[in-house]
């Protein structure tokens, strides 16, 4: 217990200090992300990964809190994925190579003896999905760090209930390191996690959750794993489904993530991070209580129902603008607010209407012709005989009245 408190305190201070030190080298190497036309360094993940691994391995080397074989492999796999993410930040690696490397690392850390072959393969896919999806939360200031801190404390509580002290210390070190990073990542962010930190944190959290559910029934294990990662799963489903409905490529980036849609509802950047973090706290609390036996497994259905309701509501938030050269309905040349013209003719199956040409003045009846230009409007109101041009000239001329 004392070493856990000391490890968390050291991780918090070291991560906050190292994140500030690595900011200048990241700017010099152009390792930045553009957020609202301001460069944000992506070196925060390096600080989180280094501090978490250093504190966890220090406890193992000194013999105070040994990691164990399973937790040691998990930490090595998370470190390898973090290095892969750093390469993706530096050289813009293709997403499929990053996903493939994450899947290979996940296949090396899953305990197949306690999960079974089928559940082990599903666990590999789930770890890869969560680690890759956690990267999507880093598009907004403070969101990834807040969700990571809450999830790390929840998974650490589950590991402590299973008497996995080494894994518990590693997760507490991760939570403290992410808290130290939030000092720089809160809006307006001066540093971000990047692919390095997001993949490292997501991999360690998902792998730690799988290790804590080793030996349990697959159905209950899947329910707890979903509750512990509900905001991440919601963000993935929300992005993929909205892009599918909008006809956009699934891997094409855009402001359509969970935090972006919450911002569209009128919340500030800080408010969006607090709301997403609060939702994560509620879901993680349910997962921890179900894991420890304080709640029945059916309580996870409340989390699933809340996620489904949030998905249905957030899908109605408009995040995509009209296409280039298209109107409001997406039709080229269509004017917004004006109904689309109906096509007529033999090809459309509708009878073609006869086009009436305007009748000339000679073909119109005399009563349809208005008063001449320059005449008074009284003639059009009162049906009296209009004066001719000669009469108008005589009236307008000066009158001479003879006396006598």
Short mmCIF file of C-alpha atoms in Angstrom, two decimals:
data_model
loop_
_atom_site.label_atom_id
_atom_site.label_comp_id
_atom_site.label_asym_id
_atom_site.label_seq_id
_atom_site.Cartn_x
_atom_site.Cartn_y
_atom_site.Cartn_z
CA UNK A 1 0.00 0.00 0.00
CA UNK A 2 2.77 2.43 0.91
CA UNK A 3 4.70 1.64 -2.24
CA UNK A 4 1.55 2.17 -4.31
CA UNK A 5 1.09 5.65 -2.85
CA UNK A 6 4.79 6.46 -3.37
CA UNK A 7 4.68 5.11 -6.94
CA UNK A 8 1.59 7.18 -7.79
CA UNK A 9 3.13 10.35 -6.34
CA UNK A 10 6.41 9.82 -8.19
CA UNK A 11 4.57 9.10 -11.46
CA UNK A 12 2.51 12.28 -11.16
CA UNK A 13 5.51 14.53 -10.54
CA UNK A 14 7.81 12.89 -13.09
CA UNK A 15 5.18 12.90 -15.85
CA UNK A 16 4.33 16.56 -15.29
CA UNK A 17 8.01 17.51 -15.33
CA UNK A 18 9.04 15.34 -18.27
CA UNK A 19 6.07 16.45 -20.38
CA UNK A 20 7.14 20.07 -19.99
CA UNK A 21 10.77 19.22 -20.85
CA UNK A 22 9.87 17.27 -24.00
CA UNK A 23 7.70 20.04 -25.40
CA UNK A 24 10.57 22.04 -26.94
CA UNK A 25 12.21 19.04 -28.72
CA UNK A 26 8.83 18.08 -30.17
CA UNK A 27 8.37 21.56 -31.60
CA UNK A 28 11.88 21.47 -33.05
CA UNK A 29 11.19 18.11 -34.74
CA UNK A 30 7.78 19.31 -36.01
CA UNK A 31 6.14 16.51 -34.02
CA UNK A 32 2.92 18.50 -33.70
CA UNK A 33 -0.78 18.32 -34.37
CA UNK A 34 -2.89 21.24 -35.63
CA UNK A 35 -5.78 22.15 -33.36
CA UNK A 36 -7.64 25.33 -34.23
CA UNK A 37 -4.64 26.66 -36.14
CA UNK A 38 -2.23 26.21 -33.23
CA UNK A 39 0.54 23.58 -33.09
CA UNK A 40 0.24 21.10 -30.20
CA UNK A 41 3.30 18.89 -29.54
CA UNK A 42 2.64 15.13 -29.51
CA UNK A 43 5.36 14.22 -27.01
CA UNK A 44 3.08 13.78 -24.00
CA UNK A 45 2.69 10.07 -24.69
CA UNK A 46 6.45 9.57 -24.50
CA UNK A 47 6.47 11.04 -20.99
CA UNK A 48 3.53 8.88 -19.86
CA UNK A 49 5.00 5.65 -21.26
CA UNK A 50 8.49 6.27 -19.88
CA UNK A 51 7.32 7.19 -16.39
CA UNK A 52 4.82 4.31 -16.14
CA UNK A 53 7.34 1.70 -17.28
CA UNK A 54 10.09 3.14 -15.06
CA UNK A 55 7.98 3.11 -11.89
CA UNK A 56 6.54 -0.35 -12.56
CA UNK A 57 9.92 -1.93 -13.34
CA UNK A 58 11.50 -0.19 -10.34
CA UNK A 59 9.13 -2.03 -8.04
CA UNK A 60 9.94 -5.31 -9.78
CA UNK A 61 13.72 -4.79 -9.73
CA UNK A 62 13.78 -3.85 -6.07
CA UNK A 63 11.55 -6.80 -5.17
CA UNK A 64 9.06 -4.62 -3.31
CA UNK A 65 6.16 -5.33 -5.72
CA UNK A 66 7.07 -7.99 -8.30
CA UNK A 67 5.19 -7.68 -11.56
CA UNK A 68 4.90 -11.35 -12.36
CA UNK A 69 5.17 -13.01 -15.74
CA UNK A 70 1.74 -11.98 -17.06
CA UNK A 71 1.99 -8.34 -16.00
CA UNK A 72 5.59 -8.19 -17.22
CA UNK A 73 4.60 -9.40 -20.70
CA UNK A 74 1.74 -6.91 -20.73
CA UNK A 75 4.04 -4.01 -19.87
CA UNK A 76 6.54 -5.11 -22.54
CA UNK A 77 3.77 -5.37 -25.12
CA UNK A 78 2.43 -1.92 -24.20
CA UNK A 79 5.95 -0.46 -24.50
CA UNK A 80 6.37 -2.03 -27.95
CA UNK A 81 3.04 -0.62 -29.08
CA UNK A 82 4.07 2.78 -27.70
CA UNK A 83 7.24 2.68 -29.80
CA UNK A 84 5.12 1.80 -32.83
CA UNK A 85 2.88 4.76 -32.08
CA UNK A 86 5.90 7.06 -31.82
CA UNK A 87 6.99 5.88 -35.26
CA UNK A 88 3.50 6.64 -36.54
CA UNK A 89 3.75 10.17 -35.11
CA UNK A 90 7.15 10.77 -36.67
CA UNK A 91 6.77 9.16 -40.08
CA UNK A 92 2.98 9.00 -40.55
CA UNK A 93 2.74 5.22 -40.85
CA UNK A 94 -0.33 3.78 -42.48
CA UNK A 95 -3.08 2.83 -40.10
CA UNK A 96 -3.16 -0.81 -41.18
CA UNK A 97 0.46 -1.32 -40.19
CA UNK A 98 -0.19 0.16 -36.76
CA UNK A 99 -3.25 -2.04 -36.27
CA UNK A 100 -1.35 -5.13 -37.41
CA UNK A 101 1.52 -4.43 -35.01
CA UNK A 102 -0.93 -3.87 -32.15
CA UNK A 103 -2.65 -7.19 -32.92
CA UNK A 104 0.67 -9.07 -32.87
CA UNK A 105 1.56 -7.54 -29.50
CA UNK A 106 -1.90 -8.39 -28.14
CA UNK A 107 -1.53 -12.01 -29.28
CA UNK A 108 1.64 -12.26 -27.17
CA UNK A 109 0.06 -11.10 -23.90
CA UNK A 110 -3.35 -12.84 -23.83
CA UNK A 111 -3.44 -15.71 -21.26
CA UNK A 112 -4.87 -18.47 -23.45
CA UNK A 113 -4.69 -20.99 -20.60
CA UNK A 114 -7.25 -19.10 -18.54
CA UNK A 115 -9.43 -17.81 -21.37
CA UNK A 116 -9.43 -20.69 -23.85
CA UNK A 117 -8.54 -20.52 -27.55
CA UNK A 118 -11.78 -18.99 -28.84
CA UNK A 119 -12.12 -16.42 -26.07
CA UNK A 120 -8.38 -15.73 -26.38
CA UNK A 121 -8.73 -14.83 -30.06
CA UNK A 122 -11.68 -12.58 -29.24
CA UNK A 123 -9.60 -10.97 -26.48
CA UNK A 124 -6.83 -10.23 -28.99
CA UNK A 125 -9.33 -8.46 -31.24
CA UNK A 126 -10.81 -6.56 -28.33
CA UNK A 127 -7.42 -5.33 -27.07
CA UNK A 128 -6.50 -4.22 -30.60
CA UNK A 129 -9.83 -2.42 -31.00
CA UNK A 130 -9.61 -0.57 -27.68
CA UNK A 131 -5.98 0.41 -28.17
CA UNK A 132 -6.70 1.76 -31.66
CA UNK A 133 -9.94 3.45 -30.61
CA UNK A 134 -8.33 5.14 -27.62
CA UNK A 135 -6.35 7.13 -30.16
CA UNK A 136 -9.59 8.72 -31.36
CA UNK A 137 -10.21 10.30 -27.97
CA UNK A 138 -7.05 12.38 -28.28
CA UNK A 139 -8.63 14.73 -30.84
CA UNK A 140 -9.97 17.00 -28.08
CA UNK A 141 -8.18 18.67 -25.18
CA UNK A 142 -8.26 16.70 -21.94
CA UNK A 143 -10.69 13.98 -23.05
CA UNK A 144 -8.26 11.09 -23.53
CA UNK A 145 -6.44 11.88 -20.29
CA UNK A 146 -9.65 12.11 -18.26
CA UNK A 147 -11.07 8.85 -19.62
CA UNK A 148 -7.70 7.17 -19.15
CA UNK A 149 -7.41 8.22 -15.51
CA UNK A 150 -10.93 7.00 -14.65
CA UNK A 151 -10.48 3.69 -16.49
CA UNK A 152 -7.06 3.07 -14.98
CA UNK A 153 -8.41 3.48 -11.45
CA UNK A 154 -11.28 1.11 -12.25
CA UNK A 155 -9.09 -1.61 -13.75
CA UNK A 156 -6.63 -1.19 -10.86
CA UNK A 157 -9.49 -1.80 -8.41
CA UNK A 158 -10.40 -5.00 -10.25
CA UNK A 159 -6.75 -6.12 -10.22
CA UNK A 160 -6.47 -5.38 -6.50
CA UNK A 161 -9.55 -7.52 -5.88
CA UNK A 162 -7.75 -10.39 -7.65
CA UNK A 163 -4.58 -9.80 -5.55
CA UNK A 164 -2.50 -8.86 -8.60
CA UNK A 165 -0.25 -6.37 -6.84
CA UNK A 166 2.22 -5.84 -9.70
CA UNK A 167 -0.53 -5.10 -12.21
CA UNK A 168 -2.25 -2.83 -9.69
CA UNK A 169 0.90 -0.75 -9.20
CA UNK A 170 1.44 -0.45 -12.97
CA UNK A 171 -2.14 0.76 -13.49
CA UNK A 172 -1.90 3.22 -10.60
CA UNK A 173 1.33 4.57 -12.09
CA UNK A 174 -0.46 5.00 -15.43
CA UNK A 175 -3.36 6.85 -13.78
CA UNK A 176 -0.96 9.18 -11.94
CA UNK A 177 1.11 9.80 -15.08
CA UNK A 178 -2.00 10.71 -17.06
CA UNK A 179 -3.05 13.05 -14.26
CA UNK A 180 0.33 14.78 -14.46
CA UNK A 181 -0.10 15.10 -18.22
CA UNK A 182 -3.51 16.75 -17.74
CA UNK A 183 -1.69 19.74 -16.26
CA UNK A 184 -0.44 20.39 -19.81
CA UNK A 185 -3.27 18.76 -21.79
CA UNK A 186 -6.22 20.65 -20.28
CA UNK A 187 -7.75 23.28 -22.55
CA UNK A 188 -5.99 25.09 -24.10
CA UNK A 189 -3.67 22.10 -24.51
CA UNK A 190 0.07 22.76 -24.68
CA UNK A 191 0.88 19.09 -25.28
CA UNK A 192 -1.02 15.98 -26.41
CA UNK A 193 -0.72 12.21 -26.04
CA UNK A 194 -0.20 11.41 -29.68
CA UNK A 195 -0.34 7.90 -31.08
CA UNK A 196 2.48 6.84 -28.75
CA UNK A 197 0.66 7.64 -25.52
CA UNK A 198 -2.81 6.70 -26.77
CA UNK A 199 -1.76 3.25 -27.96
CA UNK A 200 0.31 2.64 -24.83
CA UNK A 201 -2.49 3.64 -22.46
CA UNK A 202 -5.25 1.85 -24.39
CA UNK A 203 -3.20 -1.35 -24.71
CA UNK A 204 -2.25 -1.41 -21.02
CA UNK A 205 -5.84 -0.74 -19.90
CA UNK A 206 -7.43 -3.32 -22.21
CA UNK A 207 -4.77 -5.95 -21.47
CA UNK A 208 -5.03 -5.34 -17.74
CA UNK A 209 -8.80 -5.80 -17.87
CA UNK A 210 -8.38 -9.10 -19.73
CA UNK A 211 -5.90 -10.35 -17.12
CA UNK A 212 -8.25 -9.50 -14.26
CA UNK A 213 -11.10 -11.47 -15.89
CA UNK A 214 -8.95 -14.56 -16.43
CA UNK A 215 -10.78 -17.69 -15.31
CA UNK A 216 -14.29 -16.17 -15.35
CA UNK A 217 -17.14 -17.11 -17.67
CA UNK A 218 -16.82 -15.57 -21.14
CA UNK A 219 -20.27 -13.93 -21.04
CA UNK A 220 -19.73 -12.17 -17.70
CA UNK A 221 -16.20 -11.29 -18.74
CA UNK A 222 -17.43 -9.62 -21.92
CA UNK A 223 -20.02 -7.66 -19.92
CA UNK A 224 -17.41 -6.32 -17.48
CA UNK A 225 -14.96 -5.49 -20.27
CA UNK A 226 -17.67 -3.52 -22.08
CA UNK A 227 -18.57 -1.56 -18.95
CA UNK A 228 -14.92 -0.68 -18.32
CA UNK A 229 -14.51 0.68 -21.85
CA UNK A 230 -18.01 1.97 -22.68
CA UNK A 231 -17.00 5.53 -23.80
CA UNK A 232 -14.29 4.15 -26.10
CA UNK A 233 -16.72 1.66 -27.67
CA UNK A 234 -19.35 4.39 -28.04
CA UNK A 235 -16.90 6.66 -29.83
CA UNK A 236 -15.93 3.91 -32.30
CA UNK A 237 -19.51 2.93 -33.14
CA UNK A 238 -20.58 6.57 -33.38
CA UNK A 239 -17.81 7.49 -35.82
CA UNK A 240 -18.14 4.43 -38.06
CA UNK A 241 -21.93 4.56 -38.21
CA UNK A 242 -22.12 8.30 -38.90
CA UNK A 243 -19.56 8.04 -41.69
CA UNK A 244 -21.42 5.10 -43.19
CA UNK A 245 -24.72 7.01 -43.17
CA UNK A 246 -23.06 10.10 -44.66
CA UNK A 247 -21.36 8.12 -47.43
CA UNK A 248 -17.86 9.00 -46.24
CA UNK A 249 -14.85 6.64 -46.16
CA UNK A 250 -14.57 4.99 -42.73
CA UNK A 251 -10.91 5.97 -42.30
CA UNK A 252 -11.35 9.57 -43.38
CA UNK A 253 -10.85 11.89 -40.42
CA UNK A 254 -13.29 14.56 -39.41
CA UNK A 255 -14.82 16.40 -36.44
CA UNK A 256 -17.29 13.58 -35.79
CA UNK A 257 -15.98 12.04 -32.58
CA UNK A 258 -17.76 11.91 -29.25
CA UNK A 259 -16.21 15.08 -27.82
CA UNK A 260 -16.83 17.00 -31.06
CA UNK A 261 -20.54 16.24 -30.99
CA UNK A 262 -20.80 17.17 -27.32
CA UNK A 263 -19.16 20.49 -28.18
CA UNK A 264 -21.81 21.03 -30.88
CA UNK A 265 -24.45 20.91 -28.18
CA UNK A 266 -23.07 24.13 -26.71
CA UNK A 267 -20.56 22.89 -24.12
CA UNK A 268 -17.13 24.41 -23.63
CA UNK A 269 -13.99 22.29 -24.19
CA UNK A 270 -13.63 21.87 -20.44
CA UNK A 271 -17.30 20.97 -20.13
CA UNK A 272 -17.00 18.34 -22.87
CA UNK A 273 -14.07 16.69 -21.07
CA UNK A 274 -16.00 16.70 -17.78
CA UNK A 275 -19.15 15.23 -19.35
CA UNK A 276 -17.28 12.43 -21.14
CA UNK A 277 -15.25 11.75 -18.00
CA UNK A 278 -18.42 11.63 -15.89
CA UNK A 279 -20.04 9.14 -18.25
CA UNK A 280 -16.89 7.03 -18.13
CA UNK A 281 -16.89 7.16 -14.33
CA UNK A 282 -20.44 5.83 -14.15
CA UNK A 283 -19.78 2.97 -16.57
CA UNK A 284 -16.49 2.00 -14.90
CA UNK A 285 -18.13 2.02 -11.47
CA UNK A 286 -20.75 -0.45 -12.71
CA UNK A 287 -18.01 -2.66 -14.14
CA UNK A 288 -16.05 -2.68 -10.88
CA UNK A 289 -19.14 -3.47 -8.80
CA UNK A 290 -20.12 -6.32 -11.12
CA UNK A 291 -16.57 -7.70 -11.04
CA UNK A 292 -16.42 -7.66 -7.24
CA UNK A 293 -19.91 -9.20 -6.92
CA UNK A 294 -21.62 -6.15 -5.43
CA UNK A 295 -24.00 -5.97 -8.40
CA UNK A 296 -25.53 -8.59 -10.62
CA UNK A 297 -24.37 -8.93 -14.21
CA UNK A 298 -27.67 -7.57 -15.49
CA UNK A 299 -26.60 -4.10 -14.29
CA UNK A 300 -24.42 -3.86 -17.38
CA UNK A 301 -27.61 -3.64 -19.44
CA UNK A 302 -28.18 -0.20 -17.92
CA UNK A 303 -24.77 0.85 -19.29
CA UNK A 304 -25.65 -0.63 -22.69
CA UNK A 305 -29.02 1.16 -22.69
CA UNK A 306 -27.42 4.49 -21.80
CA UNK A 307 -24.84 4.02 -24.55
CA UNK A 308 -27.56 3.19 -27.09
CA UNK A 309 -29.58 6.26 -26.10
CA UNK A 310 -26.48 8.46 -26.36
CA UNK A 311 -25.69 6.95 -29.76
CA UNK A 312 -29.19 7.67 -31.07
CA UNK A 313 -29.11 11.23 -29.77
CA UNK A 314 -25.59 12.11 -30.92
CA UNK A 315 -26.21 10.76 -34.41
CA UNK A 316 -28.73 13.59 -34.87
CA UNK A 317 -26.05 16.22 -34.24
CA UNK A 318 -24.90 17.60 -37.59
CA UNK A 319 -21.14 17.54 -37.93
CA UNK A 320 -20.68 17.33 -41.70
CA UNK A 321 -21.11 20.39 -43.89
CA UNK A 322 -22.63 20.37 -47.39
CA UNK A 323 -20.50 18.88 -50.11
CA UNK A 324 -18.58 21.14 -52.46
CA UNK A 325 -20.86 22.32 -55.29
CA UNK A 326 -23.97 20.80 -53.72
CA UNK A 327 -26.98 22.37 -52.15
CA UNK A 328 -28.68 21.56 -48.92
CA UNK A 329 -29.97 18.25 -50.25
CA UNK A 330 -26.61 17.23 -51.69
CA UNK A 331 -27.74 17.80 -55.32
CA UNK A 332 -25.32 19.79 -57.51
CA UNK A 333 -26.71 23.20 -58.33
CA UNK A 334 -29.68 22.87 -55.98
CA UNK A 335 -30.50 26.08 -54.13
CA UNK A 336 -31.03 25.54 -50.37
CA UNK A 337 -34.63 26.01 -49.30
CA UNK A 338 -36.03 25.64 -52.86
CA UNK A 339 -37.85 22.43 -53.86
CA UNK A 340 -36.25 20.25 -56.49
CA UNK A 341 -37.70 20.70 -60.00
CA UNK A 342 -39.68 17.74 -61.31
CA UNK A 343 -38.36 16.21 -64.48
CA UNK A 344 -40.92 15.88 -67.28
CA UNK A 345 -40.81 14.25 -70.63
CA UNK A 346 -40.92 10.84 -72.26
CA UNK A 347 -37.90 9.53 -70.28
CA UNK A 348 -39.32 10.42 -66.88
CA UNK A 349 -42.70 8.74 -67.43
CA UNK A 350 -44.64 11.96 -66.82
CA UNK A 351 -46.67 13.80 -69.47
CA UNK A 352 -44.81 16.70 -70.94
CA UNK A 353 -46.62 19.98 -70.36
CA UNK A 354 -47.30 22.35 -73.29
CA UNK A 355 -45.18 25.45 -73.19
CA UNK A 356 -47.29 28.55 -73.65
CA UNK A 357 -45.55 31.49 -75.24
CA UNK A 358 -46.41 34.96 -73.97
CA UNK A 359 -49.02 36.74 -76.08
CA UNK A 360 -48.04 39.95 -77.79
CA UNK A 361 -49.75 43.26 -77.21
CA UNK A 362 -51.61 43.03 -80.48
CA UNK A 363 -53.14 39.71 -79.49
CA UNK A 364 -54.32 40.91 -76.08
CA UNK A 365 -57.78 42.52 -75.64
CA UNK A 366 -57.88 46.29 -75.15
CA UNK A 367 -58.98 46.02 -71.52
CA UNK A 368 -55.89 43.90 -70.70
CA UNK A 369 -53.55 46.63 -71.84
CA UNK A 370 -52.64 49.01 -69.05
CA UNK A 371 -52.48 52.75 -69.25
CA UNK A 372 -49.77 54.30 -71.38
CA UNK A 373 -46.45 55.20 -69.87
CA UNK A 374 -46.66 58.58 -68.18
CA UNK A 375 -50.45 58.48 -67.75
CA UNK A 376 -52.03 58.85 -64.35
CA UNK A 377 -52.97 55.79 -62.35
CA UNK A 378 -56.51 57.11 -61.91
CA UNK A 379 -57.41 55.75 -65.29
CA UNK A 380 -56.75 52.26 -64.16
CA UNK A 381 -58.83 52.77 -61.06
CA UNK A 382 -61.82 54.61 -62.44
CA UNK A 383 -63.28 53.32 -65.74
CA UNK A 384 -63.40 56.65 -67.57
CA UNK A 385 -62.33 57.48 -71.03
CA UNK A 386 -58.64 58.26 -71.24
CA UNK A 387 -57.60 61.47 -72.85
CA UNK A 388 -55.74 61.42 -76.08
CA UNK A 389 -52.35 62.98 -76.65
CA UNK A 390 -53.76 66.06 -78.40
CA UNK A 391 -56.22 66.71 -75.60
CA UNK A 392 -53.49 66.42 -73.02
CA UNK A 393 -51.44 69.00 -74.89
CA UNK A 394 -54.31 71.43 -75.01
CA UNK A 395 -55.05 71.07 -71.34
CA UNK A 396 -51.46 71.41 -70.31
CA UNK A 397 -51.05 74.60 -72.41
CA UNK A 398 -51.63 77.93 -70.63
CA UNK A 399 -55.23 79.10 -70.84
CA UNK A 400 -56.01 82.60 -72.03
CA UNK A 401 -59.22 84.01 -70.64
CA UNK A 402 -60.64 87.01 -72.38
CA UNK A 403 -62.55 89.55 -70.27
CA UNK A 404 -65.64 90.80 -71.85
#
